[in-house]
CSV table of C-alpha atoms in Angstrom, one decimal:
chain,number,residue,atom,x,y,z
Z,511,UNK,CA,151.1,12.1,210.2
Z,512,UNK,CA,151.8,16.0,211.2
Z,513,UNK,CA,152.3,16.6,214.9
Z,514,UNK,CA,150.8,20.1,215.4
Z,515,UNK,CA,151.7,22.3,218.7
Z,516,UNK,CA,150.7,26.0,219.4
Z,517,UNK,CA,149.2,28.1,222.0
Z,518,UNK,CA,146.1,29.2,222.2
Z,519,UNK,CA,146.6,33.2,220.7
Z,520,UNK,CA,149.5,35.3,220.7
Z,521,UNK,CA,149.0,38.9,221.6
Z,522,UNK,CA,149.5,39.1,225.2
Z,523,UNK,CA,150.8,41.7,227.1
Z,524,UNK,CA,152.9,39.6,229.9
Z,525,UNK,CA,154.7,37.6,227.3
Z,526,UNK,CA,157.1,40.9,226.2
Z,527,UNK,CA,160.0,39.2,227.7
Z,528,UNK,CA,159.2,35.8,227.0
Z,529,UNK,CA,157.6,35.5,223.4
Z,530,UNK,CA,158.7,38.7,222.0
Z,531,UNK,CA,161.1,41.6,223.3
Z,532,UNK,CA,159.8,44.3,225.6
Z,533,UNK,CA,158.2,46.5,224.2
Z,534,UNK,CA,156.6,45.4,221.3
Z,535,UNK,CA,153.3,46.9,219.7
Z,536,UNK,CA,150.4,44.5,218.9
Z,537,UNK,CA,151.0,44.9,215.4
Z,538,UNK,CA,154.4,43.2,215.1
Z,539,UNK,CA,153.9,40.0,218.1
Z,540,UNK,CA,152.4,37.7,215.4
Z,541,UNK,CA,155.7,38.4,213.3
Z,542,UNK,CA,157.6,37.3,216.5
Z,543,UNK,CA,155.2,34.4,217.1
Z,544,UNK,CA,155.4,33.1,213.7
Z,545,UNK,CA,159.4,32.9,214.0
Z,546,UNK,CA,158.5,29.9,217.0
Z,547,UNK,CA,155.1,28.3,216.1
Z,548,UNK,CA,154.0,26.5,212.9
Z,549,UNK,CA,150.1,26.7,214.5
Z,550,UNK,CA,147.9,29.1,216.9
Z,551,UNK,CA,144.2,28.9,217.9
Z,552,UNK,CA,142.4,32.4,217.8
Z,553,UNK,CA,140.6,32.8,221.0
Z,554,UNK,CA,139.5,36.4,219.9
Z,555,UNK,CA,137.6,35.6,217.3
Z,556,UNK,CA,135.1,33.9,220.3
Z,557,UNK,CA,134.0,37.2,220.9
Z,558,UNK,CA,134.3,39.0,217.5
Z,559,UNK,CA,134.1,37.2,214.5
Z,560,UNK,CA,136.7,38.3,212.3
Z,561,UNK,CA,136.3,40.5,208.7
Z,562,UNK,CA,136.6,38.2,205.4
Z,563,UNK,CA,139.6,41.1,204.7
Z,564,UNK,CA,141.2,40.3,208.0
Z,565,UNK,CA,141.5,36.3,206.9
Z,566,UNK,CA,143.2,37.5,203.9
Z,567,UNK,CA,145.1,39.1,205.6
Z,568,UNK,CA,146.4,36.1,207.7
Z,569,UNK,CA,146.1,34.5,204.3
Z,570,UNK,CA,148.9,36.7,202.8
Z,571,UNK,CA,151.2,37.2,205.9
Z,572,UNK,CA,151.4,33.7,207.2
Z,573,UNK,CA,154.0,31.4,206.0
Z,574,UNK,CA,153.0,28.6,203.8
Z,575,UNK,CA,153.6,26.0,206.1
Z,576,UNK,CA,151.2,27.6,208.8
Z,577,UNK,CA,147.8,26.7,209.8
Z,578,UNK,CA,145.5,28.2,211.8
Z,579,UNK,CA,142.5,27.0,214.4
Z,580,UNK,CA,139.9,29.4,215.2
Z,581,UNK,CA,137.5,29.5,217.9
Z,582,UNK,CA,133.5,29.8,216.6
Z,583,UNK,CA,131.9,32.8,217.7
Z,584,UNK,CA,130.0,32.9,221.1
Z,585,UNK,CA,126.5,33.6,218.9
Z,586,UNK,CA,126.6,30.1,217.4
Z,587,UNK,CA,127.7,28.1,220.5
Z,588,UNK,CA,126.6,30.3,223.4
Z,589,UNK,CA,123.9,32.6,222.4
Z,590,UNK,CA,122.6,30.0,219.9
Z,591,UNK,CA,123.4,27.0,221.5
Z,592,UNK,CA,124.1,25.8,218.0
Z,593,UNK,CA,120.1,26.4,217.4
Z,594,UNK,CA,119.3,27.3,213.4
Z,595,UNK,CA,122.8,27.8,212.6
Z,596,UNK,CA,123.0,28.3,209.1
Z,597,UNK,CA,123.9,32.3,208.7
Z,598,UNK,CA,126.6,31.8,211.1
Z,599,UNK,CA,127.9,28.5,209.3
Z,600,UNK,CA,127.8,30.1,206.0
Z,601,UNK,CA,129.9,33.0,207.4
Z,602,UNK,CA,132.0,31.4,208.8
Z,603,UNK,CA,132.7,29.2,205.1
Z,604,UNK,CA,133.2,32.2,203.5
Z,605,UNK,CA,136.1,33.1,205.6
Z,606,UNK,CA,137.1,29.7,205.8
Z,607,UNK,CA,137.3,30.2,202.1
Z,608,UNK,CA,139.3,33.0,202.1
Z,609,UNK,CA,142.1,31.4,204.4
Z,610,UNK,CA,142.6,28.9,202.1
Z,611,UNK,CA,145.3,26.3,202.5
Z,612,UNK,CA,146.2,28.0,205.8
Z,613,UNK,CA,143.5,26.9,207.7
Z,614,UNK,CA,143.3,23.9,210.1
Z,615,UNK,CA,140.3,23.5,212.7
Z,616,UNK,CA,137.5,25.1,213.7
Z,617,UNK,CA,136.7,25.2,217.4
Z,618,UNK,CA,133.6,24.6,219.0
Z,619,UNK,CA,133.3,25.3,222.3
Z,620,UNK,CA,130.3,24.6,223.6
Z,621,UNK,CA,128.4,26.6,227.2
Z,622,UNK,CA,128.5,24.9,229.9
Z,623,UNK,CA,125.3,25.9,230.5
Z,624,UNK,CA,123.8,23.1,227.3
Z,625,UNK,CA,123.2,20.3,228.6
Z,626,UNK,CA,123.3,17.1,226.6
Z,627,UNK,CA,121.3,17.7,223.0
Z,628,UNK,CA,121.7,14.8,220.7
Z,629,UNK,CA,119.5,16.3,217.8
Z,630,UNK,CA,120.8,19.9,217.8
Z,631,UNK,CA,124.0,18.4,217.9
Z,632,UNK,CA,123.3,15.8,214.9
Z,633,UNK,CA,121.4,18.8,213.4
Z,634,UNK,CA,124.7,21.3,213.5
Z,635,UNK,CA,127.3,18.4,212.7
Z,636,UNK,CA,125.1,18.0,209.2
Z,637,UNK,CA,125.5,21.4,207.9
Z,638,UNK,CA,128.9,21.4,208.4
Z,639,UNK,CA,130.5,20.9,204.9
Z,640,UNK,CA,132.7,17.8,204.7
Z,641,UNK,CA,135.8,19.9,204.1
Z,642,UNK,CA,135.6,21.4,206.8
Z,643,UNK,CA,137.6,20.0,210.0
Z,644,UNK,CA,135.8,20.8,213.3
Z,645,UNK,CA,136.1,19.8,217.2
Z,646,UNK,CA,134.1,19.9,219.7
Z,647,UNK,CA,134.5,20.5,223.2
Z,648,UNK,CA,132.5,19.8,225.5
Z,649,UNK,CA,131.8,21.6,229.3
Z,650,UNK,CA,128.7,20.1,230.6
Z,651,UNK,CA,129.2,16.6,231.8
Z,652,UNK,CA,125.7,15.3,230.4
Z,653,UNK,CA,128.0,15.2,227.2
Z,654,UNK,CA,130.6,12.3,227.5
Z,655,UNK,CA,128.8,9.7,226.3
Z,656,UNK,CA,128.9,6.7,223.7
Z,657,UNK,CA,126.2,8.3,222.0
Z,658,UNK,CA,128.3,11.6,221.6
Z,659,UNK,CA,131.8,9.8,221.0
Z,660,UNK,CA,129.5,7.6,218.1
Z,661,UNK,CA,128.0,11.0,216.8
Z,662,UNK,CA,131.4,12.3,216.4
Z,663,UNK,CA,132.5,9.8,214.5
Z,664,UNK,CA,129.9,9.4,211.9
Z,665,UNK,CA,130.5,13.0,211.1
Z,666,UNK,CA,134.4,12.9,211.2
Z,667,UNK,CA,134.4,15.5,213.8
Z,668,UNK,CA,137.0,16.0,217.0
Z,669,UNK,CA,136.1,15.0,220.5
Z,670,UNK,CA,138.2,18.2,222.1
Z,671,UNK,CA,140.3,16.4,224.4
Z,672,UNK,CA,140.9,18.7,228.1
Z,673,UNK,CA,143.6,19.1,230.4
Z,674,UNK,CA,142.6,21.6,233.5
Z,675,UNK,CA,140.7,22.2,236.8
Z,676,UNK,CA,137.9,20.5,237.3
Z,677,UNK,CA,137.6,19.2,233.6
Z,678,UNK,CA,137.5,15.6,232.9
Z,679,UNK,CA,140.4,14.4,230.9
Z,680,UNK,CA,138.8,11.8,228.4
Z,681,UNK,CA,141.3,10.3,225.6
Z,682,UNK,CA,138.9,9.8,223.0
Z,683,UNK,CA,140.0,9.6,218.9
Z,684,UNK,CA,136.8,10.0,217.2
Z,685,UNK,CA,138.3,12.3,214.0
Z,686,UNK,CA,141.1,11.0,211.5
Z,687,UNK,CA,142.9,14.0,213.7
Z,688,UNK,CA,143.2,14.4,217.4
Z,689,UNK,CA,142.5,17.7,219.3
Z,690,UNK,CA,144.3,18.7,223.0
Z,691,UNK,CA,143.4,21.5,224.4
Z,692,UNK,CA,145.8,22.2,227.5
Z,693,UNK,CA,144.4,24.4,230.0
Z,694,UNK,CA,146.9,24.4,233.1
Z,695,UNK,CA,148.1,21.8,235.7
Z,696,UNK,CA,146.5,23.9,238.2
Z,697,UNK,CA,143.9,21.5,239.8
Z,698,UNK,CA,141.2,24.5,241.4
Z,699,UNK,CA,141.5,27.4,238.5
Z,700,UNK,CA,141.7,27.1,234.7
Z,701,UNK,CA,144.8,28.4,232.7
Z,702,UNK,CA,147.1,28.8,235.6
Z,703,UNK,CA,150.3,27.0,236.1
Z,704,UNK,CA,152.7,25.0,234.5
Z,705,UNK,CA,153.2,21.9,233.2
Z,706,UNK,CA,156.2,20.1,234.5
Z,707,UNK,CA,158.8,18.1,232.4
Z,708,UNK,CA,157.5,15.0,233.8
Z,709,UNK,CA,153.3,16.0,232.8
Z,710,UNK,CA,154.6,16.6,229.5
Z,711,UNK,CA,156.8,13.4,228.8
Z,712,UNK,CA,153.0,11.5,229.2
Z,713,UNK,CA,151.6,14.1,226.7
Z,714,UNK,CA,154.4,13.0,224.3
Z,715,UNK,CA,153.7,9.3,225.0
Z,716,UNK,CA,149.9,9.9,224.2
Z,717,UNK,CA,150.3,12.1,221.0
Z,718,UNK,CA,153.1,9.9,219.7
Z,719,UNK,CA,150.6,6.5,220.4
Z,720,UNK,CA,147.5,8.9,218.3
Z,721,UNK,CA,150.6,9.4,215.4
Z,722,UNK,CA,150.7,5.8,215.5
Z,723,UNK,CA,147.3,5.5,214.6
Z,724,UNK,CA,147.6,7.5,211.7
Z,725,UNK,CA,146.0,10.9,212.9
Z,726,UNK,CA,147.2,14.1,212.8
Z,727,UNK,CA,147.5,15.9,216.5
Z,728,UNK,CA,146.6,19.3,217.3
Z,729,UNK,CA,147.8,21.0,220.7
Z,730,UNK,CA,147.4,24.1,222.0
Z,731,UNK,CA,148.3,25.7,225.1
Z,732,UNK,CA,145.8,27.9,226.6
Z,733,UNK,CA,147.8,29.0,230.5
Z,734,UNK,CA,148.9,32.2,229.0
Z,735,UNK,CA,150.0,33.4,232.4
Z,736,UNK,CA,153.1,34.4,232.8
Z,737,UNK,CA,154.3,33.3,229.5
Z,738,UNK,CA,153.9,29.4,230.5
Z,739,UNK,CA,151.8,28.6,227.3
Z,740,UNK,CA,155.3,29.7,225.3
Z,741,UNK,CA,157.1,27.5,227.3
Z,742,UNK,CA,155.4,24.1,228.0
Z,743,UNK,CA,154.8,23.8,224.0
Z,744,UNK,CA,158.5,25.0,223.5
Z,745,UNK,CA,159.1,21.6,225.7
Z,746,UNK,CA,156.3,19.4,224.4
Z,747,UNK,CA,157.8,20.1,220.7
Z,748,UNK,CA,161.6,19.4,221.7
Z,749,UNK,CA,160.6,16.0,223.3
Z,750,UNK,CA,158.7,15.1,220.4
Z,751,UNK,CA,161.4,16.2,218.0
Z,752,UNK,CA,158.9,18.5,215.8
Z,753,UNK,CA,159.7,21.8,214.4
């Protein structure tokens, strides 16, 4: 099964010199990104859902080997709390759609201010469509529980797995793919730091036991700063041996 590493976007200004030459415009770092990475996770669309003509436009550019996660918008999972979410589920399917063969996972990252809801969870998990690969992850701690990890799996979707401050690190498979999201070593603020050769040797360990098992794994990289993100999955990739 495919072995999937990224970072978590890739249009940031303090990664000209690491990523992509300085300077570059906005418009041409995806063509720089693209040249490195066979995966990303859009973060931006979190706070703006994207145009059906801009995932065409992904559709066309990326290379056929390419798949993309995105990250649900913040009016289904924060200002919805996943409550009646039908108009955003069938937008989002319409662009989902129009990505085509390039898409991978859809993100769901959940407040931290929602507690643990079993029924608006079931609820949301059965209008996803069945072709339609989603994670969840999770930042109120009412959440891990057998229940949840059970929930999960009856609907085929992704316990979000977290590395990073003051998140609990749970290795749960509950998908026939695995989801990582890498948030920094730093142990009192998220995305900061990074990962040492040694953290990432036991990442390899774990993902190559979950290839073992016949899932796909999914890992992004989301402590942008200072261009660490680029790196650590640079490393993770070379010790697994994936392109």
């Amino acid at each position: 099964m495919s072995i999937h590493i990224g970072t978590s976007g890739w249009s940031y200004d303090h990664w000209q010199g690491v990523l992509y030459p300085f300077p570059t415009p906005v418009s041409k770092r995806l063509g720089y990104y693209i040249q490195q990475f066979r995966t990303v996770e859009l973060n931006s669309s979190f706070y703006r859902w994207p145009k059906e003509s801009t995932f065409a436009g992904w559709r066309e550019r990326l290379p056929e080997e390419f798949r993309l996660t995105v990250k649900a918008p913040r009016g289904l999972t924060h200002a919805k709390k996943l409550y009646a979410p039908e108009q955003w589920l069938e937008r989002i399917k319409t662009c989902w759609h129009t990505l085509g063969e390039k898409r991978a996972i859809l993100l769901v990252q959940l407040t931290p201010h929602l507690a643990c809801d079993y029924g608006r969870l079931e609820y949301f998990l059965s209008q996803v469509p069945p072709w339609m690969q989603v994670t969840v992850e999770f930042r109120h701690p009412t959440w891990h529980t057998e229940a949840i990890f059970s929930l999960l799996e009856r609907y085929g979707a992704a316990y979000c797995i977290m590395s990073g401050a003051n998140l609990p690190c749970i290795l749960r498979a509950t998908a026939p793919f695995v989801y990582v999201r890498m948030h920094g070593p730093d142990t009192q603020h998220l995305y900061g730091g990074s990962y040492s050769d040694e953290d990432l040797r036991w990442w390899a360990d774990r993902i190559r036991e979950w290839q073992a098992s016949g899932r796909e794994v999914y890992v992004y990289f989301n402590n942008d700063g200072g261009g660490n993100a680029v790196r650590n999955a640079l490393t993770l990739r070379a010790l697994l041996g994936v392109g």
